[in-house]
Structure formats: C-alpha cells, structure tokens
Amino acid sequence: MDDAWVLPALPIAGFVVLLLFSPWLPRKGDWLAIGLMGITFLLVLVIGRDVQNAIGDGNFHGVARSWQWSNIPGVLEIRMGTFVDQITLVMLFCVTFVATMVMVYSTSYMHGDRRYGWFYAIVSLFVASMLTLVLADNLLLLYFAWELVGLCSMLLIGYYNDKQSAAEAAKKAFITTRVGDVGLLIGIIILFTQTHTFNIQQILAMAEAGDINSKWLTGAAICMFAGACGKSAQFPLHVWLPDAMEGPTPVSALIHAATMVVAGVYLVARMLPLFEAVDGMPELITVIGLITTLGAAFIGLAQRDIKRVVAYSTLNSLGLMMVALGSGAVGAAMLYLFVHSFFKASLFLASGSVIHATEQQEVDKLGGLWSKMPITAPVFAIGAAAMAGVIPLSGFWAKDEILAGVYHGPVNHAALVLVLISLPVTALYMTRVVLLTFFGEPKDHHVHEHAHESPPLMTVPIAILAGLTLVAGLVIFEGVGKALGFHSGWLGFVYNLGEGPEEFKVVWWLSIYSVVSVGASIAAGAWIWGGAAEPSKRAAAFSPFLYRMFLNRFYIDEVYQLVIDKVVLAAGQAVAWFDRAVVNDSGVNGTGEATNYLAFLAKYQQTGKIPNYALGIVIGVVVIAIVAFGYRT
C-alpha cells in the first residue's frame, strides 16, 4: 500500500512510449500497453492481500503516503500522495481489470485503424488518470486527475473526429462536464479557505467534528456534488453520456463500466461524511439519483440504437448508486459499482461484437442473431439479465442490498417506492433489446446473412466478464468472502471508515417483490416484443405522445439547445457588443483617437511668428488681470 503510486506510473510510462515511438514499434505497441496494464492489475491484487492482512491485524483506517510538493515556511505546505483503503481497493480492481479486458478486446476490434497506436496511448493515459484520481489523498491532486480524465474522455469520444457527430459529441461531453467541474473547483477552494488543507482525511475529520462553518460547508457540499453529477451523468448534467456512443465501442465500455462515469460515485462515497454533515444533502443526493434512474429507465424503452439502450442502462445504474449513497449505504453502492463494472463492460463489448459482425447498431435492422453469434448472444443476455436484477446473478444481490439500504436509511420511504417502480421498467427495456437483437425473424436478411461470430480476442474477454457477472454478487455472503481470503463478506469489508462494518440482512418482502416484478416484466416483454412485436406497435399507436417523449429523451436536449440559442448566445452577443463598442472602441481605441485629435487641433496653434506669440501673451495677461481684479472685488 505504501508504494501504490506505482499503479498510475506504469500506464503513464506506456502513454509516453507509445506517444513518441508507436509508429516504429511492432503492432504499434499494443502489446506494451496491454502488458503494463496486466502488471498493474497484478499489483492491485498484491495491494489487496496487503489490505486483507491489515484488516486482520485490526484497527485499519487506510494507509497514506505523501511527499512535499510546495512549502511556504510558516504559511502553507501542500503535500501530494496516495491513500489506500477498502473503497480505494474496489475501484483499483474494477479499473485495472476492465481496462485489461478492453485492451485485449481492442486488438481485434480496432485492428487496421490508422491511428491504432494513438488509441492505445490515450487509453493508457485515461486509465492512469483514473487510477490517480482514486489514489489521491488530497483534493488538489484529485482535481488534477479529474480534469485529465475529462480531457482523455473528450479525445476518445471524438476519436473519429472526421465525423461531425463524433466531434460534436466530444465537445458536448467536455463542455457539459466542465459545468460540474467548475462547481467542484469552487467547492475545493471553499474547503481550503475554511480548513487550510487539501488533505481529504483531515477535511472529513473537521467536517464530522463541526469545525467548519455550516454555511460554507453547505456551499462546498453542493458545489462538489455538482462535480459528481457532471462526471457521473446525473440529472440535469446527464445529456452528454448517450452521445458518448460516438466513440469506439471499447471506449464506451471503459467509460461506462469502470472509469469516467463512476468517478462521481467514488467522489460522493469518499466524501460522504462531509455530505452527511450538511442538513438536507443526503436527500438532495437521493432525489437527483431517483430522477436519473426513473428518467433513464423510461427513455430506454424507446431507444433504437443498441449502444444507446445500454448507455441509458448505465444512467439507470448510476442513479441507483447515488440513491444508495444518499441513504448512507456505502457498502451497497460499492457492491453495485463492483458488479456493474463486469456486466456493463460485457454488455458494451457484446454490443461492439454485434456491430463488428453486422455493421449495424439499430435494433430495427437486427434480429435472429442467436444462431449466428453463439457466444456474443448468451453473454449479452447474461449482462442484460444482471442489469434487470434476475436472481441469482450479480445484479440481483447488488440491487437487493440497495433496496435494503434505502429501506433502513433516513430518507423518506417515497424514495423506496420510486426505486421499486424502476425495477420492472429496467427489466422491460433490457428484455426488449435482447429480443429485438437476438430473437425473432431477421429484420434485414442481408445483414443476417453476413453476420458472424467475432474472433477469439473479442469473445474471450466478454466471456470472462460474463462469468464474473454470474458469480460476483455472491461476495455479499460471509462464507464466500472468507473463501476468497477476506475476513468477512462484502459489507464487513467495504464500509464507510469510522462507522464500522455493516451486516448483511435480507428484507424478505423486498427480495420477493424484486424477484416477482422482474420476472413479470420479462414475461411481459416477451409478449410485447416477441414475434412480430404487434403489442408494442399498438402501444406506440395508442399513445404516440408518450412514445415520442421517450424516444426524444423528454426533449431535454432540445430545451437546452433552445436556452443556448435564445439566452446564452443572445447574452454572448450583448457581451461581445459591450466589449467591442465600450471596452475596445471607446476605452482602448477611443483614448488613442482622442489624443490624436487633440494633437491635430493643437498643431494649428503653433505658427512660428513672433507677433502671434506676443498677441497670445498679451491676451493671457489681460485675462489673468481681469480674473484677479474680479476676485479682489
């Protein structure tokens, strides 16, 4: 744990080498990026064993190591370093494992790409940025890595920048997340002015002790949560995430499963004692999470692009994680994040396999692919079932624990009702995408005839991820945790430091409701979209307004565009006019032109003739005399 700084150093080294020398390396250096990422993953396992031993010794509260970065004697000292605890370890495992799978998958998916080496270089930097963010022991280093993650995401989303849609999506992601990032920066500055430190653990201790002014603490908490909403695509800053599908599919898997979108969840989990010290903040986190969860679930019912359906399922999952954190269920939120990284990566990579095999991603043009893709189809189905919460897959255990956390949490039970509503809707749209893609009659016979299974370098990673999707949720049980070498089950291992471990308890009526509602939704989905999908067509015809609302994502993007066109751009034009006419033309150029004009007038007063000058002197004397005489009288 003391040497955890090595983890981001390895992929950074890979980035530098590939950036400079990839054109001359064998296979453009992909083997170097994969090898370094594999080594990083193995080192995470070593750190995991170290964490286990430390917990076994008792009284473990994380291990920090820092170095002096800046020092003004007697005024300010800023240190940079790493901090490793249970939450950190979960994030490190998810990031490095999924990144390794994605890199292996990409050797086949991205084969022949003209910027193949550049792709692996940016992915390496992306992963290194996320590892730095997770390991940072202070907010200054965290913010630096936070911004670097945003930069890399823009480069990867806009990887095909010769396409207008990809370039626009990259800019949209960058600008939208910047809105939240400004809030995060303001929050960090507020906390520093109140605590005189950037160290996260010291700030949390002061917040819990009540040593920070409540008004400033409230402002800081709201601003930092805005940053989390931007990165984790929570309402109202969620609009960038569906458009991020314009990047290569491996990028989508990496962003959605293990890196950028879970950064906000990690930030809230890490800073949760601070958020809980602010009255009303847990409720705000819960409400935003609920809006995101329900909105994404209903929108997913009508989307036609297979990757967009999976993207909205990501929004759904991220909202659930926020709901769990708002209820104080850190263990449940981190369990869902853990299993989500596996089944969401498998869903995206399986989607990429479909696109690779058919060159289509509209479900309206797919269908009947199960026989053509005997590996990809079951993997996608397993991931979809886990996302829906089918027992005994990993998604069921994670969702069940979130339900229990909300039920026992301090938030109003209306939140629990809304989460319960989201479960069958989620199962419904995941059933829809599976049926329309892999079952029924082919909707485009030309696409179906040319469909084929993907090569092993693509199918093996998604099969491994599907295997983990099947069993990863079982870590909730104490016996499984001990069998893996831990001292307890998941909730005894991952908990909010200082509060002690949670105990795994089953709320039977919630579990029964989850199983029954999900099963009923899958059956309903099979009836609605099975065969010729006539019920779905009748439903769309019966309520075209709702259908258009879901298909067009509640027109939120259009509202934002209208505000930009009518308000932001209009205000920008007014500011531009003021800058040009007042500041530039009058304030800057005006002074110069006035001086030039006065000089132009003054030159006519210089004739070079002595009588003229004498007359001027006489007139001046007379005027002075008159003024003086008038003053005396």
PDB file of N, CA, C and O in Angstrom, residues 225 229 234-235 283-295 315-324 419:
ATOM      1  N   PHE A 225     -20.929  18.248  -5.138  1.00  0.00           N
ATOM      2  CA  PHE A 225     -21.900  17.309  -5.702  1.00  0.00           C
ATOM      3  C   PHE A 225     -22.207  17.658  -7.158  1.00  0.00           C
ATOM      4  O   PHE A 225     -22.489  16.769  -7.971  1.00  0.00           O
ATOM      5  N   CYS A 229     -22.154  15.123 -10.241  1.00  0.00           N
ATOM      6  CA  CYS A 229     -23.247  14.985 -11.207  1.00  0.00           C
ATOM      7  C   CYS A 229     -22.743  15.092 -12.642  1.00  0.00           C
ATOM      8  O   CYS A 229     -23.236  14.395 -13.531  1.00  0.00           O
ATOM      9  N   GLN A 234     -25.435  12.638 -13.854  1.00  0.00           N
ATOM     10  CA  GLN A 234     -26.689  12.716 -13.130  1.00  0.00           C
ATOM     11  C   GLN A 234     -27.497  13.921 -13.616  1.00  0.00           C
ATOM     12  O   GLN A 234     -26.927  14.931 -14.047  1.00  0.00           O
ATOM     13  N   PHE A 235     -28.804  13.802 -13.553  1.00  0.00           N
ATOM     14  CA  PHE A 235     -29.670  14.904 -13.951  1.00  0.00           C
ATOM     15  C   PHE A 235     -29.291  16.170 -13.160  1.00  0.00           C
ATOM     16  O   PHE A 235     -29.050  16.091 -11.951  1.00  0.00           O
ATOM     17  N   GLU A 283     -30.719  13.948   1.235  1.00  0.00           N
ATOM     18  CA  GLU A 283     -31.977  13.987   0.495  1.00  0.00           C
ATOM     19  C   GLU A 283     -31.763  14.495  -0.927  1.00  0.00           C
ATOM     20  O   GLU A 283     -32.377  13.965  -1.876  1.00  0.00           O
ATOM     21  N   LEU A 284     -30.920  15.503  -1.094  1.00  0.00           N
ATOM     22  CA  LEU A 284     -30.640  16.031  -2.432  1.00  0.00           C
ATOM     23  C   LEU A 284     -29.981  14.966  -3.304  1.00  0.00           C
ATOM     24  O   LEU A 284     -30.365  14.785  -4.472  1.00  0.00           O
ATOM     25  N   ILE A 285     -29.000  14.256  -2.754  1.00  0.00           N
ATOM     26  CA  ILE A 285     -28.335  13.192  -3.497  1.00  0.00           C
ATOM     27  C   ILE A 285     -29.340  12.122  -3.916  1.00  0.00           C
ATOM     28  O   ILE A 285     -29.327  11.638  -5.057  1.00  0.00           O
ATOM     29  N   THR A 286     -30.229  11.771  -3.001  1.00  0.00           N
ATOM     30  CA  THR A 286     -31.229  10.745  -3.290  1.00  0.00           C
ATOM     31  C   THR A 286     -32.193  11.198  -4.382  1.00  0.00           C
ATOM     32  O   THR A 286     -32.508  10.436  -5.306  1.00  0.00           O
ATOM     33  N   VAL A 287     -32.669  12.430  -4.300  1.00  0.00           N
ATOM     34  CA  VAL A 287     -33.630  12.937  -5.280  1.00  0.00           C
ATOM     35  C   VAL A 287     -33.013  12.972  -6.674  1.00  0.00           C
ATOM     36  O   VAL A 287     -33.638  12.544  -7.662  1.00  0.00           O
ATOM     37  N   ILE A 288     -31.790  13.465  -6.781  1.00  0.00           N
ATOM     38  CA  ILE A 288     -31.118  13.509  -8.089  1.00  0.00           C
ATOM     39  C   ILE A 288     -30.929  12.097  -8.627  1.00  0.00           C
ATOM     40  O   ILE A 288     -31.145  11.823  -9.816  1.00  0.00           O
ATOM     41  N   GLY A 289     -30.543  11.178  -7.756  1.00  0.00           N
ATOM     42  CA  GLY A 289     -30.380   9.793  -8.181  1.00  0.00           C
ATOM     43  C   GLY A 289     -31.684   9.182  -8.660  1.00  0.00           C
ATOM     44  O   GLY A 289     -31.710   8.450  -9.662  1.00  0.00           O
ATOM     45  N   LEU A 290     -32.778   9.473  -7.977  1.00  0.00           N
ATOM     46  CA  LEU A 290     -34.082   8.938  -8.370  1.00  0.00           C
ATOM     47  C   LEU A 290     -34.535   9.492  -9.714  1.00  0.00           C
ATOM     48  O   LEU A 290     -35.052   8.750 -10.567  1.00  0.00           O
ATOM     49  N   ILE A 291     -34.376  10.782  -9.916  1.00  0.00           N
ATOM     50  CA  ILE A 291     -34.757  11.384 -11.202  1.00  0.00           C
ATOM     51  C   ILE A 291     -33.962  10.745 -12.343  1.00  0.00           C
ATOM     52  O   ILE A 291     -34.517  10.399 -13.397  1.00  0.00           O
ATOM     53  N   THR A 292     -32.673  10.571 -12.123  1.00  0.00           N
ATOM     54  CA  THR A 292     -31.826   9.959 -13.150  1.00  0.00           C
ATOM     55  C   THR A 292     -32.242   8.520 -13.424  1.00  0.00           C
ATOM     56  O   THR A 292     -32.333   8.087 -14.576  1.00  0.00           O
ATOM     57  N   THR A 293     -32.492   7.768 -12.360  1.00  0.00           N
ATOM     58  CA  THR A 293     -32.858   6.356 -12.505  1.00  0.00           C
ATOM     59  C   THR A 293     -34.156   6.182 -13.279  1.00  0.00           C
ATOM     60  O   THR A 293     -34.216   5.430 -14.263  1.00  0.00           O
ATOM     61  N   LEU A 294     -35.200   6.868 -12.850  1.00  0.00           N
ATOM     62  CA  LEU A 294     -36.507   6.711 -13.490  1.00  0.00           C
ATOM     63  C   LEU A 294     -36.513   7.277 -14.904  1.00  0.00           C
ATOM     64  O   LEU A 294     -37.066   6.671 -15.832  1.00  0.00           O
ATOM     65  N   GLY A 295     -35.902   8.439 -15.094  1.00  0.00           N
ATOM     66  CA  GLY A 295     -35.853   9.029 -16.428  1.00  0.00           C
ATOM     67  C   GLY A 295     -35.151   8.132 -17.419  1.00  0.00           C
ATOM     68  O   GLY A 295     -35.634   7.901 -18.542  1.00  0.00           O
ATOM     69  N   LEU A 315     -26.984   5.047 -17.059  1.00  0.00           N
ATOM     70  CA  LEU A 315     -27.592   6.132 -16.290  1.00  0.00           C
ATOM     71  C   LEU A 315     -28.479   5.582 -15.185  1.00  0.00           C
ATOM     72  O   LEU A 315     -28.477   6.076 -14.043  1.00  0.00           O
ATOM     73  N   ASN A 316     -29.240   4.569 -15.526  1.00  0.00           N
ATOM     74  CA  ASN A 316     -30.100   3.905 -14.554  1.00  0.00           C
ATOM     75  C   ASN A 316     -29.289   3.403 -13.365  1.00  0.00           C
ATOM     76  O   ASN A 316     -29.630   3.640 -12.206  1.00  0.00           O
ATOM     77  N   SER A 317     -28.185   2.718 -13.656  1.00  0.00           N
ATOM     78  CA  SER A 317     -27.348   2.142 -12.603  1.00  0.00           C
ATOM     79  C   SER A 317     -26.679   3.216 -11.757  1.00  0.00           C
ATOM     80  O   SER A 317     -26.615   3.115 -10.526  1.00  0.00           O
ATOM     81  N   LEU A 318     -26.182   4.257 -12.413  1.00  0.00           N
ATOM     82  CA  LEU A 318     -25.513   5.333 -11.676  1.00  0.00           C
ATOM     83  C   LEU A 318     -26.492   6.031 -10.743  1.00  0.00           C
ATOM     84  O   LEU A 318     -26.138   6.404  -9.619  1.00  0.00           O
ATOM     85  N   GLY A 319     -27.737   6.204 -11.216  1.00  0.00           N
ATOM     86  CA  GLY A 319     -28.745   6.793 -10.343  1.00  0.00           C
ATOM     87  C   GLY A 319     -29.006   5.952  -9.115  1.00  0.00           C
ATOM     88  O   GLY A 319     -29.133   6.473  -7.998  1.00  0.00           O
ATOM     89  N   LEU A 320     -29.046   4.624  -9.290  1.00  0.00           N
ATOM     90  CA  LEU A 320     -29.238   3.730  -8.145  1.00  0.00           C
ATOM     91  C   LEU A 320     -28.085   3.837  -7.153  1.00  0.00           C
ATOM     92  O   LEU A 320     -28.293   3.806  -5.937  1.00  0.00           O
ATOM     93  N   MET A 321     -26.862   3.952  -7.664  1.00  0.00           N
ATOM     94  CA  MET A 321     -25.708   4.099  -6.770  1.00  0.00           C
ATOM     95  C   MET A 321     -25.833   5.378  -5.952  1.00  0.00           C
ATOM     96  O   MET A 321     -25.545   5.392  -4.745  1.00  0.00           O
ATOM     97  N   MET A 322     -26.276   6.464  -6.587  1.00  0.00           N
ATOM     98  CA  MET A 322     -26.449   7.717  -5.866  1.00  0.00           C
ATOM     99  C   MET A 322     -27.556   7.606  -4.819  1.00  0.00           C
ATOM    100  O   MET A 322     -27.441   8.142  -3.709  1.00  0.00           O
ATOM    101  N   VAL A 323     -28.631   6.894  -5.150  1.00  0.00           N
ATOM    102  CA  VAL A 323     -29.704   6.684  -4.182  1.00  0.00           C
ATOM    103  C   VAL A 323     -29.172   5.947  -2.961  1.00  0.00           C
ATOM    104  O   VAL A 323     -29.488   6.290  -1.811  1.00  0.00           O
ATOM    105  N   ALA A 324     -28.354   4.922  -3.201  1.00  0.00           N
ATOM    106  CA  ALA A 324     -27.773   4.167  -2.088  1.00  0.00           C
ATOM    107  C   ALA A 324     -26.888   5.063  -1.231  1.00  0.00           C
ATOM    108  O   ALA A 324     -26.948   5.013   0.009  1.00  0.00           O
ATOM    109  N   VAL A 419     -37.864   3.637  -6.315  1.00  0.00           N
ATOM    110  CA  VAL A 419     -36.872   2.635  -6.706  1.00  0.00           C
ATOM    111  C   VAL A 419     -37.570   1.338  -7.090  1.00  0.00           C
ATOM    112  O   VAL A 419     -37.202   0.683  -8.087  1.00  0.00           O
TER     113      VAL A 419
END
